[in-house]
C-alpha atoms as a PDB file:
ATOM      1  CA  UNK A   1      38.425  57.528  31.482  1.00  0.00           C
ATOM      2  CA  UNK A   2      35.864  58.930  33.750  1.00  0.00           C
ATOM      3  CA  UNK A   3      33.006  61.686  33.208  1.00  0.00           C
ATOM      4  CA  UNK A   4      31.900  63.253  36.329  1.00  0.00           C
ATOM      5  CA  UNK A   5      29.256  64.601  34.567  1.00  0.00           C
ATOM      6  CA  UNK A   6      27.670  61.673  32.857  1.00  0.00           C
ATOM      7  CA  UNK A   7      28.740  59.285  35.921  1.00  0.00           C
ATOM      8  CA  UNK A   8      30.094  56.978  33.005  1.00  0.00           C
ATOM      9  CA  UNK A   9      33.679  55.178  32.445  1.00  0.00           C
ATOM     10  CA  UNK A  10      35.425  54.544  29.229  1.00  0.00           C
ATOM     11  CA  UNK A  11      38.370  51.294  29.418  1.00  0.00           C
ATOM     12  CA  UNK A  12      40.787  51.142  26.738  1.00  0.00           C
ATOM     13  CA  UNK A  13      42.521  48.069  27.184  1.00  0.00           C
ATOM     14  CA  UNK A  14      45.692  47.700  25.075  1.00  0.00           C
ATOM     15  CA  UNK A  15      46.804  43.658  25.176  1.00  0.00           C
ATOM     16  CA  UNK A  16      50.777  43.053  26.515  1.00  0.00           C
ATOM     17  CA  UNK A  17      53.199  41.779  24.237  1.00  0.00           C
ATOM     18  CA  UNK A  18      54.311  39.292  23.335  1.00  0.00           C
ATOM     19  CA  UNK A  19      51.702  37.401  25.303  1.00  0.00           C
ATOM     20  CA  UNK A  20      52.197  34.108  26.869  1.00  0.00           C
ATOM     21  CA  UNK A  21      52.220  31.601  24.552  1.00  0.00           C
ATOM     22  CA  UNK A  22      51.552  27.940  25.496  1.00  0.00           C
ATOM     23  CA  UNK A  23      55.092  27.447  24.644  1.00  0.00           C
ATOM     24  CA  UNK A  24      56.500  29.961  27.032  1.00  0.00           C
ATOM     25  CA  UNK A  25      55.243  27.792  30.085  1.00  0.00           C
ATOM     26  CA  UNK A  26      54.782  23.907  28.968  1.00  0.00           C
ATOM     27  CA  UNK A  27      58.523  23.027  30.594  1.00  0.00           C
ATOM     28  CA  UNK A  28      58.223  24.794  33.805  1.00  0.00           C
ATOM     29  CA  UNK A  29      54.027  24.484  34.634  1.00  0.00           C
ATOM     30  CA  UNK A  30      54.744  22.701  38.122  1.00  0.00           C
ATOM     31  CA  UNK A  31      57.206  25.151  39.532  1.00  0.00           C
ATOM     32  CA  UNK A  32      54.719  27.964  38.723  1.00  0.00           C
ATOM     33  CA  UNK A  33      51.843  26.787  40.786  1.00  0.00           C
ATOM     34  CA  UNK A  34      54.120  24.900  43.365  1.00  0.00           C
ATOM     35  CA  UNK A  35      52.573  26.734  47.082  1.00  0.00           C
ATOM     36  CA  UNK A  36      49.591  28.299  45.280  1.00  0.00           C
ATOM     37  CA  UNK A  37      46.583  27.576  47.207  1.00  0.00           C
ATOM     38  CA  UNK A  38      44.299  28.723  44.483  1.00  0.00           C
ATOM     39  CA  UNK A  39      44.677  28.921  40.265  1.00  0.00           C
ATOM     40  CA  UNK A  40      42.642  32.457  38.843  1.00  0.00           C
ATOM     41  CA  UNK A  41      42.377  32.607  35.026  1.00  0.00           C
ATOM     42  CA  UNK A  42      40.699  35.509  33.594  1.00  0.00           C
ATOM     43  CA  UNK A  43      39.582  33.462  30.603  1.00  0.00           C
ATOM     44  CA  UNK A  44      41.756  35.590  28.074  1.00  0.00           C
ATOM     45  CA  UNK A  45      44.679  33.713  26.451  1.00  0.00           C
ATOM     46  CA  UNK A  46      42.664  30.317  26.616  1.00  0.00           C
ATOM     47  CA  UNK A  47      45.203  27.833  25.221  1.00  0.00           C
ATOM     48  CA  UNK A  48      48.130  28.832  27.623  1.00  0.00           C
ATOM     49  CA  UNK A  49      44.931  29.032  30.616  1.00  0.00           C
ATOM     50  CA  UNK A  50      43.693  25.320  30.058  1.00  0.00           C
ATOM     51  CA  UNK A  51      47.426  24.306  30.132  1.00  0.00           C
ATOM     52  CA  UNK A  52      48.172  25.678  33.512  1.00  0.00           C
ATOM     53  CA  UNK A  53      44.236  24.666  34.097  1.00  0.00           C
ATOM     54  CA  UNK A  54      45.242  20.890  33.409  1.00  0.00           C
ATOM     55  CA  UNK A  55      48.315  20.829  35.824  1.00  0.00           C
ATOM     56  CA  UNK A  56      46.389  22.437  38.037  1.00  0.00           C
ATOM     57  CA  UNK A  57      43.518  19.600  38.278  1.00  0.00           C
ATOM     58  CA  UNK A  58      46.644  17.340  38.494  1.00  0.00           C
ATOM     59  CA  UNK A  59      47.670  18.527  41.361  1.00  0.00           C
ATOM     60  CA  UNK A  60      44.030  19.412  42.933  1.00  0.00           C
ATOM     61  CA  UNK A  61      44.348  23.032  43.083  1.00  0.00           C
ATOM     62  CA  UNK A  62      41.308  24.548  43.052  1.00  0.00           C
ATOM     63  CA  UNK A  63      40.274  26.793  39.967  1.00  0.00           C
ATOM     64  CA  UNK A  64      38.757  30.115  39.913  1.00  0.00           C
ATOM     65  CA  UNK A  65      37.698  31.348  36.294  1.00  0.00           C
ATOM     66  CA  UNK A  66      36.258  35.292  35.573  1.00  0.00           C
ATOM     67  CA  UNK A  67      33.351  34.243  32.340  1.00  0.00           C
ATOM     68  CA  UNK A  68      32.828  37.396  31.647  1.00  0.00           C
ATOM     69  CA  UNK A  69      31.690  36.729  27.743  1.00  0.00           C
ATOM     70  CA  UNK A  70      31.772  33.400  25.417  1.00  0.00           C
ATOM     71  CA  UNK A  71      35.594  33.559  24.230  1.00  0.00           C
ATOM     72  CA  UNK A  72      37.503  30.031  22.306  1.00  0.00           C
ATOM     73  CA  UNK A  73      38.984  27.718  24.664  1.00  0.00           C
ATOM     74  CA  UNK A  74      36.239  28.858  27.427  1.00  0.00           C
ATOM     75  CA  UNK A  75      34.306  25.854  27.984  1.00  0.00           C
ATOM     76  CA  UNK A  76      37.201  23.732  28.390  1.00  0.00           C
ATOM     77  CA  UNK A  77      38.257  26.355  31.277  1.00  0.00           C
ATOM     78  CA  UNK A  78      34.911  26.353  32.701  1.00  0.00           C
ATOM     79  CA  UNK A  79      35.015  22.307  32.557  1.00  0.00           C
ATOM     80  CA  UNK A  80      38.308  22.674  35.184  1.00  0.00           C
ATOM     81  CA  UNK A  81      37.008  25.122  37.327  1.00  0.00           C
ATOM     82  CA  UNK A  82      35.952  24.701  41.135  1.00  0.00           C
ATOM     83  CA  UNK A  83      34.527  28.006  40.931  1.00  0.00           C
ATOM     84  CA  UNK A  84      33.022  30.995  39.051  1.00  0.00           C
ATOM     85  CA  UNK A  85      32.452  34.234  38.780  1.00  0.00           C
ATOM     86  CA  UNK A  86      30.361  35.446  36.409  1.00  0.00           C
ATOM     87  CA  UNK A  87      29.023  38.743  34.490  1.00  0.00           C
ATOM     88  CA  UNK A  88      25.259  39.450  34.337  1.00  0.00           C
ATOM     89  CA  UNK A  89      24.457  38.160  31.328  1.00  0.00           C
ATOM     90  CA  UNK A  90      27.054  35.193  30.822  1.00  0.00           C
ATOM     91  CA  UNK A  91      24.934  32.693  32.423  1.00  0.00           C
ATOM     92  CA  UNK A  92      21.798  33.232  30.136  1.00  0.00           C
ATOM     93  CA  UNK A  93      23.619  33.592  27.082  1.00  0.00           C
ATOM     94  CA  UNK A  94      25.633  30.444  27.802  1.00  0.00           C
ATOM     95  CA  UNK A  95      22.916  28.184  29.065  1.00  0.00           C
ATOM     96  CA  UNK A  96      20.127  29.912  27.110  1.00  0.00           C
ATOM     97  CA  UNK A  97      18.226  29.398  30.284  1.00  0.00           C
ATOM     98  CA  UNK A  98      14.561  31.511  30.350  1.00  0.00           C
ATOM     99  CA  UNK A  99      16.109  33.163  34.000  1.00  0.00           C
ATOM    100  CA  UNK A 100      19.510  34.053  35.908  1.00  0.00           C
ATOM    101  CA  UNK A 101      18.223  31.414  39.112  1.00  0.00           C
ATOM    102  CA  UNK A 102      17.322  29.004  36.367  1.00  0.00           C
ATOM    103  CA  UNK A 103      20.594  29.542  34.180  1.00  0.00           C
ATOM    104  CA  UNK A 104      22.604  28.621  37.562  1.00  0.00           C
ATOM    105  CA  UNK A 105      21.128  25.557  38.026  1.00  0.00           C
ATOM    106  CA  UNK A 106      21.858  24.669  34.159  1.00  0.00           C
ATOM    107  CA  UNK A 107      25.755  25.524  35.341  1.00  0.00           C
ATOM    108  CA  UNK A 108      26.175  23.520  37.665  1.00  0.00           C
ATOM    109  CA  UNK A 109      24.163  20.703  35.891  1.00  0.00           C
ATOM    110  CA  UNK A 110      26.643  21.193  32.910  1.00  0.00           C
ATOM    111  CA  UNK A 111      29.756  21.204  34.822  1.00  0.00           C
ATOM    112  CA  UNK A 112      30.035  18.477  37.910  1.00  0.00           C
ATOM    113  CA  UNK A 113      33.195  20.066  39.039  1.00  0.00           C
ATOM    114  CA  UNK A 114      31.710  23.496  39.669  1.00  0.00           C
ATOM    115  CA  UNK A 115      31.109  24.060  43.277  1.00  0.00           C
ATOM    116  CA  UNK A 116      29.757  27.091  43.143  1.00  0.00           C
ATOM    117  CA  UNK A 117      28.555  30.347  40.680  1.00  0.00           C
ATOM    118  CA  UNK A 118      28.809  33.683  41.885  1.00  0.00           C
ATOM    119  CA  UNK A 119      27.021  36.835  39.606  1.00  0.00           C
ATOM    120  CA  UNK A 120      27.774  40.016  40.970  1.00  0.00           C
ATOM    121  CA  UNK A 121      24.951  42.557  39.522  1.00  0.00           C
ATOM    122  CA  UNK A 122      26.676  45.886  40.954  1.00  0.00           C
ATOM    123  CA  UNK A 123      24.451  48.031  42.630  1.00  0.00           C
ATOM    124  CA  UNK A 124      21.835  45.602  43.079  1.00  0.00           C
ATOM    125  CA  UNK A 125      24.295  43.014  45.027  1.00  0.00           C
ATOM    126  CA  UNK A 126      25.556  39.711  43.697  1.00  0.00           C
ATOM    127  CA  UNK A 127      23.742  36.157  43.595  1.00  0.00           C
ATOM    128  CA  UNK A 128      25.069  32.886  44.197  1.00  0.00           C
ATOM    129  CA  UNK A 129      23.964  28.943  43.917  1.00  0.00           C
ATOM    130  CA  UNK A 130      26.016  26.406  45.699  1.00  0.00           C
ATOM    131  CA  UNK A 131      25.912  23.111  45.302  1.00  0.00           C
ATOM    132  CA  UNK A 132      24.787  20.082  48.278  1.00  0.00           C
ATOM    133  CA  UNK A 133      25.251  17.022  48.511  1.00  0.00           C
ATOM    134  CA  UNK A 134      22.624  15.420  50.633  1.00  0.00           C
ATOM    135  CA  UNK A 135      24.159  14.273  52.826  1.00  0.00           C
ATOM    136  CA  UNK A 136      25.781  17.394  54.304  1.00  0.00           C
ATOM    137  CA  UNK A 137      22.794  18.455  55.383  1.00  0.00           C
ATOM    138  CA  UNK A 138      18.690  17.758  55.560  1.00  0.00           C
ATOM    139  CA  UNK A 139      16.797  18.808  52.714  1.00  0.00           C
ATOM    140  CA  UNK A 140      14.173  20.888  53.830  1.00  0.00           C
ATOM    141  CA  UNK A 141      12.135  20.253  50.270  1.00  0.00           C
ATOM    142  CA  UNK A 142      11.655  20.786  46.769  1.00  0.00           C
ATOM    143  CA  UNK A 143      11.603  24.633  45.906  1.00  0.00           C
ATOM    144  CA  UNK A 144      10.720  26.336  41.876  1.00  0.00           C
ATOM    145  CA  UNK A 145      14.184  28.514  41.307  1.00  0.00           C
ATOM    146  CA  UNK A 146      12.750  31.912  40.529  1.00  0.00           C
ATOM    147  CA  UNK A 147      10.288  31.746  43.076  1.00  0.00           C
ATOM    148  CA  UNK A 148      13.119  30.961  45.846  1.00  0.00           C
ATOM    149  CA  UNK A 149      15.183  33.785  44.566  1.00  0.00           C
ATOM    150  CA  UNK A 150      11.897  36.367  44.835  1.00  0.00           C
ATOM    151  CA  UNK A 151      11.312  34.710  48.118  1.00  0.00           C
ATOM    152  CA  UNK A 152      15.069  35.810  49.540  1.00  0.00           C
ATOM    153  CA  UNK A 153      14.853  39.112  47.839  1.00  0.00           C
ATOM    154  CA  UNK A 154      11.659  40.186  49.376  1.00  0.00           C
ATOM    155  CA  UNK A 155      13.538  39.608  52.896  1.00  0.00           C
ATOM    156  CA  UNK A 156      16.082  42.740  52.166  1.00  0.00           C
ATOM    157  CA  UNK A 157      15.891  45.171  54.452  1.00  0.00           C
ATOM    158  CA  UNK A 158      16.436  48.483  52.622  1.00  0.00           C
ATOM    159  CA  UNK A 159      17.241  50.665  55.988  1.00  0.00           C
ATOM    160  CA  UNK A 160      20.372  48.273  55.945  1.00  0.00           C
ATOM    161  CA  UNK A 161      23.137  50.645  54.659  1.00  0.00           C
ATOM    162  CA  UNK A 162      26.007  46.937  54.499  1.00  0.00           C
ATOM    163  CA  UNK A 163      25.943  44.581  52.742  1.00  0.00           C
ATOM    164  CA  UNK A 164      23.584  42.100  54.096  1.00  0.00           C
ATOM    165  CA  UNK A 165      23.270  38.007  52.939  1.00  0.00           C
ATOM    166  CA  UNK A 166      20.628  36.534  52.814  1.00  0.00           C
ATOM    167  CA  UNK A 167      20.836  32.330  52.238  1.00  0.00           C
ATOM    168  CA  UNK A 168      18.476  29.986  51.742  1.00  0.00           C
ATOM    169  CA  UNK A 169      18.500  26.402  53.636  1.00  0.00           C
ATOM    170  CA  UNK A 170      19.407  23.202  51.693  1.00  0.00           C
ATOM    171  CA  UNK A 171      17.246  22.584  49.197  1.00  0.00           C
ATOM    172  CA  UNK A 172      15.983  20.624  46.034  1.00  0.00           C
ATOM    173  CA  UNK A 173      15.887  23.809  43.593  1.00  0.00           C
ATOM    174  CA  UNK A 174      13.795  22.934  40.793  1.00  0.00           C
ATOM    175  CA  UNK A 175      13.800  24.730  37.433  1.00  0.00           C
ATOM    176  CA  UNK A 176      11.444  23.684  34.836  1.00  0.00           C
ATOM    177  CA  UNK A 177      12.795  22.312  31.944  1.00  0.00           C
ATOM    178  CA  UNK A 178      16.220  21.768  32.808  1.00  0.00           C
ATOM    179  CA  UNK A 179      16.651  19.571  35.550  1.00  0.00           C
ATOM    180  CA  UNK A 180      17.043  19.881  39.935  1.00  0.00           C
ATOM    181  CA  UNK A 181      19.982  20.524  41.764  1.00  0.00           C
ATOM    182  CA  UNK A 182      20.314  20.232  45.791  1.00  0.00           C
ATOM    183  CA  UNK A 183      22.006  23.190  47.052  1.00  0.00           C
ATOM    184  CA  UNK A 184      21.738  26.309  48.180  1.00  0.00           C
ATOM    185  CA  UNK A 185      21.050  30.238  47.167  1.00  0.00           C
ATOM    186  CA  UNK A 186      22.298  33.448  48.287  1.00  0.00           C
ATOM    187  CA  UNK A 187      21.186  36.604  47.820  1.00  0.00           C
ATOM    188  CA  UNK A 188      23.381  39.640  48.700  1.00  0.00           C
ATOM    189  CA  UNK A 189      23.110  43.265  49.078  1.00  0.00           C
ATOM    190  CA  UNK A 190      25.684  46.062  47.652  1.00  0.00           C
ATOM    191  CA  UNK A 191      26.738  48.640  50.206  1.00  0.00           C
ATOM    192  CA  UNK A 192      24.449  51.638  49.544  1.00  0.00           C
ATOM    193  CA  UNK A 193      26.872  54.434  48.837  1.00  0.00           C
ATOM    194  CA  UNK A 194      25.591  57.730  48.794  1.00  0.00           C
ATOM    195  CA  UNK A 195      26.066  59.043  44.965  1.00  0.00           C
ATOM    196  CA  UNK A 196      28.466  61.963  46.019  1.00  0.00           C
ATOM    197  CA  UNK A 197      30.294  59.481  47.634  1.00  0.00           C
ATOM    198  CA  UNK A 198      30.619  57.194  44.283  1.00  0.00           C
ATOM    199  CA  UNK A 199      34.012  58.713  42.461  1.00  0.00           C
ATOM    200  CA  UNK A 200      35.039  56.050  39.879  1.00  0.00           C
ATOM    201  CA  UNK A 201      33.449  52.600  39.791  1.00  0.00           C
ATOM    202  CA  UNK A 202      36.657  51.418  37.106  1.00  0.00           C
ATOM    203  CA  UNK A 203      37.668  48.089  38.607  1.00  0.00           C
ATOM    204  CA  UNK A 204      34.877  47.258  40.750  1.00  0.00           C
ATOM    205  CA  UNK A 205      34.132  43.328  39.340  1.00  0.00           C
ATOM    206  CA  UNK A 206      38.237  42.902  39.853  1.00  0.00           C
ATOM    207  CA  UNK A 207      38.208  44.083  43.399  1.00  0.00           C
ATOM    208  CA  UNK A 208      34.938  41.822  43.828  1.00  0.00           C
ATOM    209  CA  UNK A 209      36.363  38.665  42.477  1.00  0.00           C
ATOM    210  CA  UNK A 210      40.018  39.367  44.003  1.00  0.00           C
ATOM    211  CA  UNK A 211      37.666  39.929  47.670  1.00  0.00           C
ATOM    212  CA  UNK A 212      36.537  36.143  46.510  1.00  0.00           C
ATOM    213  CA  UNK A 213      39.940  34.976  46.058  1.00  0.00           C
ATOM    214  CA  UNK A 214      41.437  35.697  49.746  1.00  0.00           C
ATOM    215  CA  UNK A 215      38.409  34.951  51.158  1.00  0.00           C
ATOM    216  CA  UNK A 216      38.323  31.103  49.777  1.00  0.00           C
ATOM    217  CA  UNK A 217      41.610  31.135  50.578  1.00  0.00           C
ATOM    218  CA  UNK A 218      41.097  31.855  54.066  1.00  0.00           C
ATOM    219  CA  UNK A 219      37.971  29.420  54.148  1.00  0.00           C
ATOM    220  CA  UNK A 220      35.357  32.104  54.739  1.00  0.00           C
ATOM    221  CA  UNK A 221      31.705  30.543  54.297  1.00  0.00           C
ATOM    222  CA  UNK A 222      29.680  32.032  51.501  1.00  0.00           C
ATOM    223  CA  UNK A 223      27.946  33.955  54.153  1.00  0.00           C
ATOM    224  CA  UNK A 224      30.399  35.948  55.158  1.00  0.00           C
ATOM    225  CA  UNK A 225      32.327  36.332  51.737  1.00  0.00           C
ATOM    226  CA  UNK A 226      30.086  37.881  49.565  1.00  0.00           C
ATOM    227  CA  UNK A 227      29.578  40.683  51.865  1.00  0.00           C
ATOM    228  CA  UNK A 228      33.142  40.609  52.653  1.00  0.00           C
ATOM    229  CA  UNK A 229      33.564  41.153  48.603  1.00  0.00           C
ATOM    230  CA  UNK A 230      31.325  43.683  48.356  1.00  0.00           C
ATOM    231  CA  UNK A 231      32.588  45.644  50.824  1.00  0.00           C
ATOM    232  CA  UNK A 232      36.154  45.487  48.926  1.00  0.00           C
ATOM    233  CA  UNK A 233      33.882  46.368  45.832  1.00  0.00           C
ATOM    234  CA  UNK A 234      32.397  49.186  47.368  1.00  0.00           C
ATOM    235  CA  UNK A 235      35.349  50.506  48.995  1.00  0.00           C
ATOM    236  CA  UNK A 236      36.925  51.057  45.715  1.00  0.00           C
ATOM    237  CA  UNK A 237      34.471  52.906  43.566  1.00  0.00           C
ATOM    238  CA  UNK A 238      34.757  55.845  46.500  1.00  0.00           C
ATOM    239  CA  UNK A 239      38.628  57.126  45.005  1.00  0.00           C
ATOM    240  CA  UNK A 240      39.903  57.815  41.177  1.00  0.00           C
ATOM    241  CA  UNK A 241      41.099  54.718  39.862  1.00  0.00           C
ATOM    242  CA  UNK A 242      40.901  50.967  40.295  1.00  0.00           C
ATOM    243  CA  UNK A 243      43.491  50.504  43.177  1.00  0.00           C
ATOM    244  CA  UNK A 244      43.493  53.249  45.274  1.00  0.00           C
ATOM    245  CA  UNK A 245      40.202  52.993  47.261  1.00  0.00           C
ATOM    246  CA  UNK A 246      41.184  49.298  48.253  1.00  0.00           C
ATOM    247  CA  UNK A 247      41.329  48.457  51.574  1.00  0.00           C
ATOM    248  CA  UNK A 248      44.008  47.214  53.415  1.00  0.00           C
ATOM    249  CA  UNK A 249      44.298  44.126  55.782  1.00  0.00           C
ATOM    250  CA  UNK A 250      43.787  46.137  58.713  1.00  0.00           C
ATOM    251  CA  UNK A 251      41.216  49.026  57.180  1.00  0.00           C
ATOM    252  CA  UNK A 252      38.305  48.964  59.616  1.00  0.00           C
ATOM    253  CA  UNK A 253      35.826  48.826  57.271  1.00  0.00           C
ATOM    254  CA  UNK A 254      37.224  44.730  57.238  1.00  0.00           C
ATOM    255  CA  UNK A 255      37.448  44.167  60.837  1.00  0.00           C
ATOM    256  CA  UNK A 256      34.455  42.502  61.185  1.00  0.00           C
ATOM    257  CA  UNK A 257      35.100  39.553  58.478  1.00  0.00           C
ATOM    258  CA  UNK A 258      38.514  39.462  59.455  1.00  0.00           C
ATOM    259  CA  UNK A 259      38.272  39.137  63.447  1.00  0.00           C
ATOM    260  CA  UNK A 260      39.227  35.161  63.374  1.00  0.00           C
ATOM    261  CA  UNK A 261      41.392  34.627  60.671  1.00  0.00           C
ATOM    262  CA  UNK A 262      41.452  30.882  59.893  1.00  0.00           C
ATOM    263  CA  UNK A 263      44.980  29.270  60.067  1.00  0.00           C
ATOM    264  CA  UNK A 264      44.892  28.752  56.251  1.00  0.00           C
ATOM    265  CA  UNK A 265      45.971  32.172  56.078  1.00  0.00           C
ATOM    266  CA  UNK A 266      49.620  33.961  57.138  1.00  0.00           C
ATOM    267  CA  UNK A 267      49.775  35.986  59.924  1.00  0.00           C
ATOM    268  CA  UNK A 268      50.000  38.988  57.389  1.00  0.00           C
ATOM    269  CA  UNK A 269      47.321  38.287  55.666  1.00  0.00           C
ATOM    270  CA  UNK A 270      48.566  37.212  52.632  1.00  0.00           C
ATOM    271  CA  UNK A 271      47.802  33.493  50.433  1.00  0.00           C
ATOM    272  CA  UNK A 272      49.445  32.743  47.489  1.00  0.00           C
ATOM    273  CA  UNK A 273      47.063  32.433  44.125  1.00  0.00           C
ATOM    274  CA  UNK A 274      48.813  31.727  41.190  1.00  0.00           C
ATOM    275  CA  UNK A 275      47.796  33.891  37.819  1.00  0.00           C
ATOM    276  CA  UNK A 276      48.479  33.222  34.040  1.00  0.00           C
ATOM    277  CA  UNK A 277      48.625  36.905  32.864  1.00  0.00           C
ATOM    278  CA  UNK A 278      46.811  37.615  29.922  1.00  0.00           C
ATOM    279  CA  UNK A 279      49.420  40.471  28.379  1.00  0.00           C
ATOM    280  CA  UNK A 280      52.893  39.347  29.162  1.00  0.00           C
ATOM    281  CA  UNK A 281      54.727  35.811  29.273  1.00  0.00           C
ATOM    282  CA  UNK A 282      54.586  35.740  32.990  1.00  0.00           C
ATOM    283  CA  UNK A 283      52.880  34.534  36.111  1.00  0.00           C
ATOM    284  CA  UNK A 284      53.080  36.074  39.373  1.00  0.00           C
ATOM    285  CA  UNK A 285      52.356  34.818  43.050  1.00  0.00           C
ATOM    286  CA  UNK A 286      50.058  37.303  45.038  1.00  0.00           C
END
């Protein structure tokens, strides 16, 4: 529910049912994911997640997970995942890390898998930490977390209406107390909409993360994906409703992440991504 006059949103989410039981899928888990390119839980219905999470690893399909908030079952999801995207303030609460740079570099500590953490912060752009080895490329040094992450964000240009990313080289990043980690961070801008232009932001994190989704299926580099995602984002808080502001394949506000698709991806544009539903006893191929 949206007020236009407040500029606030109300969800009322109402949970499927019967919902997917563990049960429902334990028989038939390799024919779901068989062609998916890419496993997305939403980290609701945990126990019938880690199952599909578990043939997944099996099979090395990569795992995106959505923390949005501590739920059961999610660290044993997070332990599978290649990726994640995160809320704001799930990486604090769940690392109990002083900072956001410094809770990222706890992450990734925690969980070897984890390739990278993505936090989208809405209007003030998302921020990511990637993991290095070194050997993929020279480390330029040892650098304190927070002060890299000032560092990037005092190189935003504010005349710059698109998103813009901003990436730091390979380095040791260093956070006190919790250990280094050799990698690197990005620092990304939202598109600056002008506020008669907003409509309804309902939906906005989904179209982020499902912008994330294609674009590591189509082997976009970090650069040019979170831009690419918020763009997606943005694109769908100017209409009423989650969906109907996306943008198309071919909507030119995507031509320029899209001009060299990689061969990874159909001619169409579509991947496959397999998803355990969290309100029916289904999963669908998109």
């Amino acid at each position: 529910m949206v007020d236009q006059s407040t500029r606030t949103r109300t969800c009322i989410f109402t949970p499927g049912f019967p919902l997917m039981e563990p049960a429902d899928v334990s028989s038939d888990l390799k024919s779901a994911l068989k062609g998916a390119n890419l496993v997305f839980f939403d980290a609701r219905n945990t126990d019938t997640a880690i199952l599909f999470g578990q043939e997944a690893a099996k099979q090395n399909i990569p795992i995106l997970l959505d923390a949005e908030r501590k739920r059961p079952g999610l660290d044993r999801l997070l332990d599978l995942s290649d990726y994640v995207v995160c809320s704001a303030k799930f990486p604090q609460v769940w690392t109990e890390a002083p900072s956001l740079p410094s809770a990222l570099i706890s992450m990734l500590l925690i969980l070897p898998k984890l390739k990278f953490a993505i936090v989208p912060l809405g209007e003030h752009g998302s921020l990511m930490r990637e993991r290095s080895s070194e050997a993929e490329s020279p480390l330029v040094g040892e650098e304190d977390a927070d002060s890299l992450f000032h560092s990037l964000k005092q190189e935003i240009d504010d005349s710059v209406a698109i998103p813009m990313c901003i990436p730091s080289k390979v380095v040791k990043l260093k956070a006190n107390g919790i250990g280094t980690l050799t990698g690197r961070l990005f620092v990304c801008t939202a598109e600056r909409i002008p506020p008669s232009e907003v409509v309804d932001t309902t939906g906005a994190g989904d179209a982020f993360i499902g912008a994330v989704l294609y674009a590591l299926c189509t082997n976009m580099p970090p650069e040019t994906m979170l831009p690419f995602a918020a763009t997606v984002a943005a694109a769908g808080c100017k209409e009423l409703g989650a969906r109907t502001g996306l943008p198309h394949w071919t909507d030119p506000c995507l031509a320029s992440f899209l001009e060299q698709p990689s061969n990874s991806v159909k001619s169409n544009g579509e991947s496959h991504v397999t998803v355990t539903s969290s309100s029916s006893r289904h999963g669908i191929d998109i």
